[in-house]
CSV table of C-alpha atoms in Angstrom, one decimal:
chain,number,residue,atom,x,y,z
A,1,GLY,CA,0.1,0.0,0.1
A,2,PRO,CA,0.9,3.8,-0.1
A,3,GLY,CA,2.4,3.8,3.4
A,4,SER,CA,4.7,0.4,2.7
A,5,ASN,CA,7.8,2.7,2.2
A,6,ASP,CA,6.9,5.5,4.9
A,7,THR,CA,9.7,5.7,7.4
A,8,GLU,CA,8.6,9.0,9.0
A,9,ALA,CA,7.6,8.9,12.6
A,10,PRO,CA,4.8,11.1,14.1
A,11,GLN,CA,5.7,14.5,15.6
A,12,VAL,CA,4.6,15.7,18.9
A,13,LYS,CA,4.1,19.1,20.2
A,14,SER,CA,3.6,19.2,23.9
A,15,GLY,CA,4.3,22.1,26.3
A,16,ASP,CA,5.6,23.0,29.6
A,17,TYR,CA,3.3,21.8,32.2
A,18,VAL,CA,2.9,23.2,35.7
A,19,VAL,CA,0.6,21.2,38.3
A,20,TYR,CA,-0.2,22.2,41.9
A,21,ARG,CA,-0.6,19.9,44.9
A,22,GLY,CA,-4.2,19.4,45.8
A,23,GLU,CA,-5.4,20.9,42.5
A,24,SER,CA,-6.8,19.2,39.1
A,25,PHE,CA,-5.0,19.8,35.7
A,26,GLU,CA,-5.7,19.2,32.1
A,27,TYR,CA,-3.4,19.8,29.2
A,28,TYR,CA,-3.3,18.9,25.5
A,29,ALA,CA,-0.5,17.7,23.4
A,30,GLU,CA,-0.9,17.8,19.5
A,31,ILE,CA,0.5,14.9,17.4
A,32,THR,CA,0.8,14.9,13.6
A,33,ASP,CA,2.0,12.3,11.0
A,34,ASN,CA,3.0,12.8,7.3
A,35,SER,CA,0.2,9.9,6.5
A,36,GLY,CA,-2.3,11.9,8.4
A,37,GLN,CA,-3.0,9.0,10.5
A,38,VAL,CA,-1.8,8.0,14.2
A,39,ASN,CA,-2.8,4.4,15.4
A,40,ASN,CA,-1.4,4.4,19.2
A,41,VAL,CA,-0.3,7.1,21.6
A,42,VAL,CA,1.7,6.1,24.8
A,43,VAL,CA,2.8,8.4,27.5
A,44,ARG,CA,5.5,6.9,29.5
A,45,ASN,CA,8.8,7.1,31.4
A,46,VAL,CA,12.0,6.7,29.3
A,47,GLU,CA,13.1,3.5,30.8
A,48,LEU,CA,11.2,0.1,30.8
A,49,ASP,CA,9.6,-1.3,34.0
A,50,LYS,CA,12.3,-3.7,35.6
A,51,LYS,CA,9.7,-6.4,36.4
A,52,THR,CA,7.8,-6.2,33.2
A,53,ASN,CA,10.4,-5.0,30.6
A,54,MET,CA,7.2,-2.9,29.2
A,55,PRO,CA,6.6,0.8,29.2
A,56,TYR,CA,5.1,2.2,32.3
A,57,LEU,CA,4.2,5.9,33.6
A,58,THR,CA,4.7,7.6,36.9
A,59,PRO,CA,3.4,9.3,39.0
A,60,ASP,CA,0.2,7.2,39.1
A,61,TRP,CA,-2.1,10.6,39.3
A,62,LEU,CA,-0.7,11.5,35.8
A,63,LYS,CA,-3.4,10.2,33.4
A,64,TYR,CA,-4.1,10.6,29.6
A,65,SER,CA,-6.4,9.7,26.9
A,66,THR,CA,-6.6,10.0,23.1
A,67,ASP,CA,-9.9,9.9,21.0
A,68,ASN,CA,-10.0,8.9,17.4
A,69,LEU,CA,-7.0,6.7,17.4
A,70,GLY,CA,-6.7,4.7,14.1
A,71,GLN,CA,-8.8,7.0,11.9
A,72,PRO,CA,-7.6,8.1,8.5
A,73,GLY,CA,-7.1,12.1,8.5
A,74,ASN,CA,-6.8,12.0,12.3
A,75,ALA,CA,-3.3,13.6,12.7
A,76,THR,CA,-2.9,16.0,9.9
A,77,VAL,CA,-1.3,19.4,10.5
A,78,GLU,CA,-4.5,21.1,10.0
A,79,ASN,CA,-6.3,18.9,12.4
A,80,PRO,CA,-3.7,17.2,14.6
A,81,LEU,CA,-4.5,14.3,17.1
A,82,ARG,CA,-5.0,15.6,20.9
A,83,THR,CA,-3.8,13.5,23.6
A,84,LYS,CA,-5.3,15.0,26.8
A,85,LEU,CA,-2.9,14.8,29.9
A,86,TYR,CA,-5.0,15.2,33.3
A,87,GLY,CA,-5.1,14.1,36.9
A,88,ASN,CA,-5.6,15.3,40.3
A,89,VAL,CA,-2.5,16.0,42.3
A,90,PRO,CA,-2.4,14.4,45.7
A,91,LEU,CA,-2.0,16.9,48.5
A,92,ASP,CA,1.3,15.1,49.8
A,93,THR,CA,3.1,15.1,46.4
A,94,VAL,CA,6.7,15.9,46.8
A,95,VAL,CA,7.4,19.1,44.8
A,96,GLY,CA,9.5,18.8,41.8
A,97,ILE,CA,10.0,17.9,38.3
A,98,TYR,CA,9.1,14.9,36.2
A,99,THR,CA,10.3,14.4,32.7
A,100,ARG,CA,8.3,12.1,30.4
A,101,TYR,CA,7.6,11.2,26.9
A,102,ILE,CA,4.7,11.0,24.2
A,103,VAL,CA,5.2,8.3,21.7
A,104,ALA,CA,3.0,8.0,18.7
A,105,THR,CA,2.9,5.1,16.2
A,106,ASP,CA,1.4,5.4,12.6
A,107,PRO,CA,0.1,3.0,10.3
A,108,ALA,CA,3.4,2.0,8.9
A,109,ASN,CA,4.6,1.0,12.6
A,110,ASN,CA,6.8,4.2,12.7
A,111,THR,CA,7.2,5.2,16.3
A,112,THR,CA,8.1,8.7,17.8
A,113,ARG,CA,11.8,8.2,19.1
A,114,MET,CA,12.5,9.3,22.6
A,115,ILE,CA,15.6,11.4,22.8
A,116,GLN,CA,16.8,12.4,26.1
A,117,ASN,CA,17.9,16.0,25.6
A,118,PRO,CA,16.3,19.0,26.9
A,119,ASN,CA,16.4,20.6,23.4
A,120,ARG,CA,13.4,18.2,23.1
A,121,ASP,CA,11.3,19.7,25.7
A,122,GLY,CA,7.8,20.9,24.4
A,123,LEU,CA,8.0,18.2,21.7
A,124,GLU,CA,7.8,14.3,22.4
A,125,ARG,CA,9.6,15.2,25.7
A,126,PHE,CA,7.9,17.2,28.5
A,127,VAL,CA,8.5,18.4,31.7
A,128,LEU,CA,5.8,18.5,34.5
A,129,THR,CA,6.5,20.6,37.3
A,130,VAL,CA,4.7,20.1,40.6
A,131,LYS,CA,4.3,23.3,42.7
A,132,SER,CA,3.1,24.0,46.1
A,133,GLN,CA,-0.5,25.3,46.0
A,134,ASN,CA,0.6,28.8,47.3
A,135,GLU,CA,2.5,29.1,44.1
A,136,LYS,CA,-1.2,29.0,42.4
A,137,TYR,CA,-2.6,31.6,44.4
A,138,ASP,CA,-1.8,35.4,44.8
A,139,PRO,CA,-4.1,36.6,47.5
A,140,ALA,CA,-5.7,40.1,46.7
A,141,ASP,CA,-5.9,42.5,49.7
A,142,PRO,CA,-9.3,42.8,51.4
A,143,SER,CA,-11.1,45.9,51.9
A,144,VAL,CA,-9.7,47.6,55.2
A,145,THR,CA,-11.4,46.7,58.6
A,146,TYR,CA,-11.1,49.4,61.1
A,147,VAL,CA,-10.1,48.3,64.6
A,148,ASN,CA,-10.0,49.7,68.0
A,149,ASN,CA,-6.6,48.7,68.9
A,150,LEU,CA,-3.8,48.0,66.0
A,151,SER,CA,-1.8,45.5,68.5
A,152,ASN,CA,-4.8,43.8,69.9
A,153,LEU,CA,-7.8,43.0,67.6
A,154,SER,CA,-10.8,41.6,69.2
A,155,THR,CA,-12.2,38.1,68.0
A,156,SER,CA,-15.2,40.0,66.2
A,157,GLU,CA,-12.4,42.2,64.5
A,158,ARG,CA,-10.2,39.2,63.5
A,159,ASP,CA,-13.5,37.2,62.2
A,160,ALA,CA,-14.2,40.5,60.0
A,161,VAL,CA,-10.8,40.5,58.7
A,162,ALA,CA,-10.9,36.8,57.7
A,163,ALA,CA,-14.4,37.5,56.1
A,164,ALA,CA,-13.0,40.5,54.0
A,165,VAL,CA,-10.2,38.2,53.0
A,166,ARG,CA,-12.4,35.8,51.8
A,167,ALA,CA,-14.7,37.9,49.9
A,168,ALA,CA,-11.7,39.4,48.2
A,169,ASN,CA,-10.6,36.0,47.1
A,170,PRO,CA,-13.3,34.0,45.7
A,171,SER,CA,-11.2,31.6,44.1
A,172,LEU,CA,-9.2,30.4,47.1
A,173,PRO,CA,-9.9,26.9,47.8
A,174,SER,CA,-12.8,26.6,50.0
A,175,ALA,CA,-10.7,24.3,52.4
A,176,ALA,CA,-8.1,27.0,52.8
A,177,LYS,CA,-7.8,28.2,56.4
A,178,ILE,CA,-7.8,32.1,57.0
A,179,THR,CA,-6.2,33.0,60.4
A,180,VAL,CA,-5.8,36.6,61.8
A,181,SER,CA,-3.3,37.2,64.4
A,182,GLN,CA,-3.6,39.8,67.2
A,183,ASN,CA,-1.9,42.5,65.2
A,184,GLY,CA,-3.9,41.8,62.0
A,185,THR,CA,-1.5,39.9,60.0
A,186,VAL,CA,-3.3,37.4,57.7
A,187,THR,CA,-1.9,33.8,57.1
A,188,ILE,CA,-3.9,31.7,54.7
A,189,THR,CA,-2.8,27.8,54.9
A,190,TYR,CA,-3.6,25.9,51.8
A,191,PRO,CA,-4.9,22.3,51.9
A,192,ASP,CA,-1.4,21.1,51.2
A,193,ARG,CA,-0.1,23.1,54.1
A,194,SER,CA,1.6,25.7,52.1
A,195,THR,CA,1.0,29.2,53.0
A,196,ASP,CA,0.5,32.9,52.1
A,197,THR,CA,0.6,36.0,54.2
A,198,ILE,CA,-1.0,39.7,53.9
A,199,PRO,CA,0.7,42.1,56.3
A,200,ALA,CA,-1.5,43.8,58.9
A,201,ASN,CA,-1.0,47.1,57.3
A,202,ARG,CA,-2.8,46.0,54.2
A,203,VAL,CA,-5.7,44.6,56.3
A,204,VAL,CA,-6.6,46.8,59.0
A,205,LYS,CA,-6.7,50.4,60.1
A,206,ASP,CA,-6.9,52.3,63.4
A,207,LEU,CA,-10.5,53.6,64.1
A,208,GLN,CA,-9.1,56.6,66.0
A,209,ILE,CA,-7.0,58.1,63.2
A,210,SER,CA,-9.3,57.5,60.3
């Protein structure tokens, strides 16, 4: 057939993927082949599993799926095949970097080569960076709460500050804890235990000198 002397492997365009502990993610890689067709896509570690001698993928929360495999015209330049990379990052995941590969096979059995070189990042090789939750959020200052004594906020004043911070930051995870110290400093503790702080001078003012 026309594919019998085809020696060109599918090409992959991935990206620089950043994910956060305690958060879900979804990214897409695009795959094309000179034949216009891809039959199989595997996302994998570069080495083989020592026990089974087969390709494998870690961490186990990194999932992938590809629709329309094996269809003529499913992987053209005009209409690339899309492989979805998705998952939920566990709260206790170690912050760090994973380098993984996307390997596609065309009808003539040409398979994308895994090249262990950073100049391939964003192609068939991609870097998945796990960050702590506080790197995702940049808390906005709340509307100011006026208090009687800047060095000793009452319980109700501290509650008012916490409510103002929550109102100013609707995208914060609902499980994030907002604590207010006696002097008005705000600490936001994310579900993964990472923290952000907002200094008191951006949160409270003295009633007396308003």
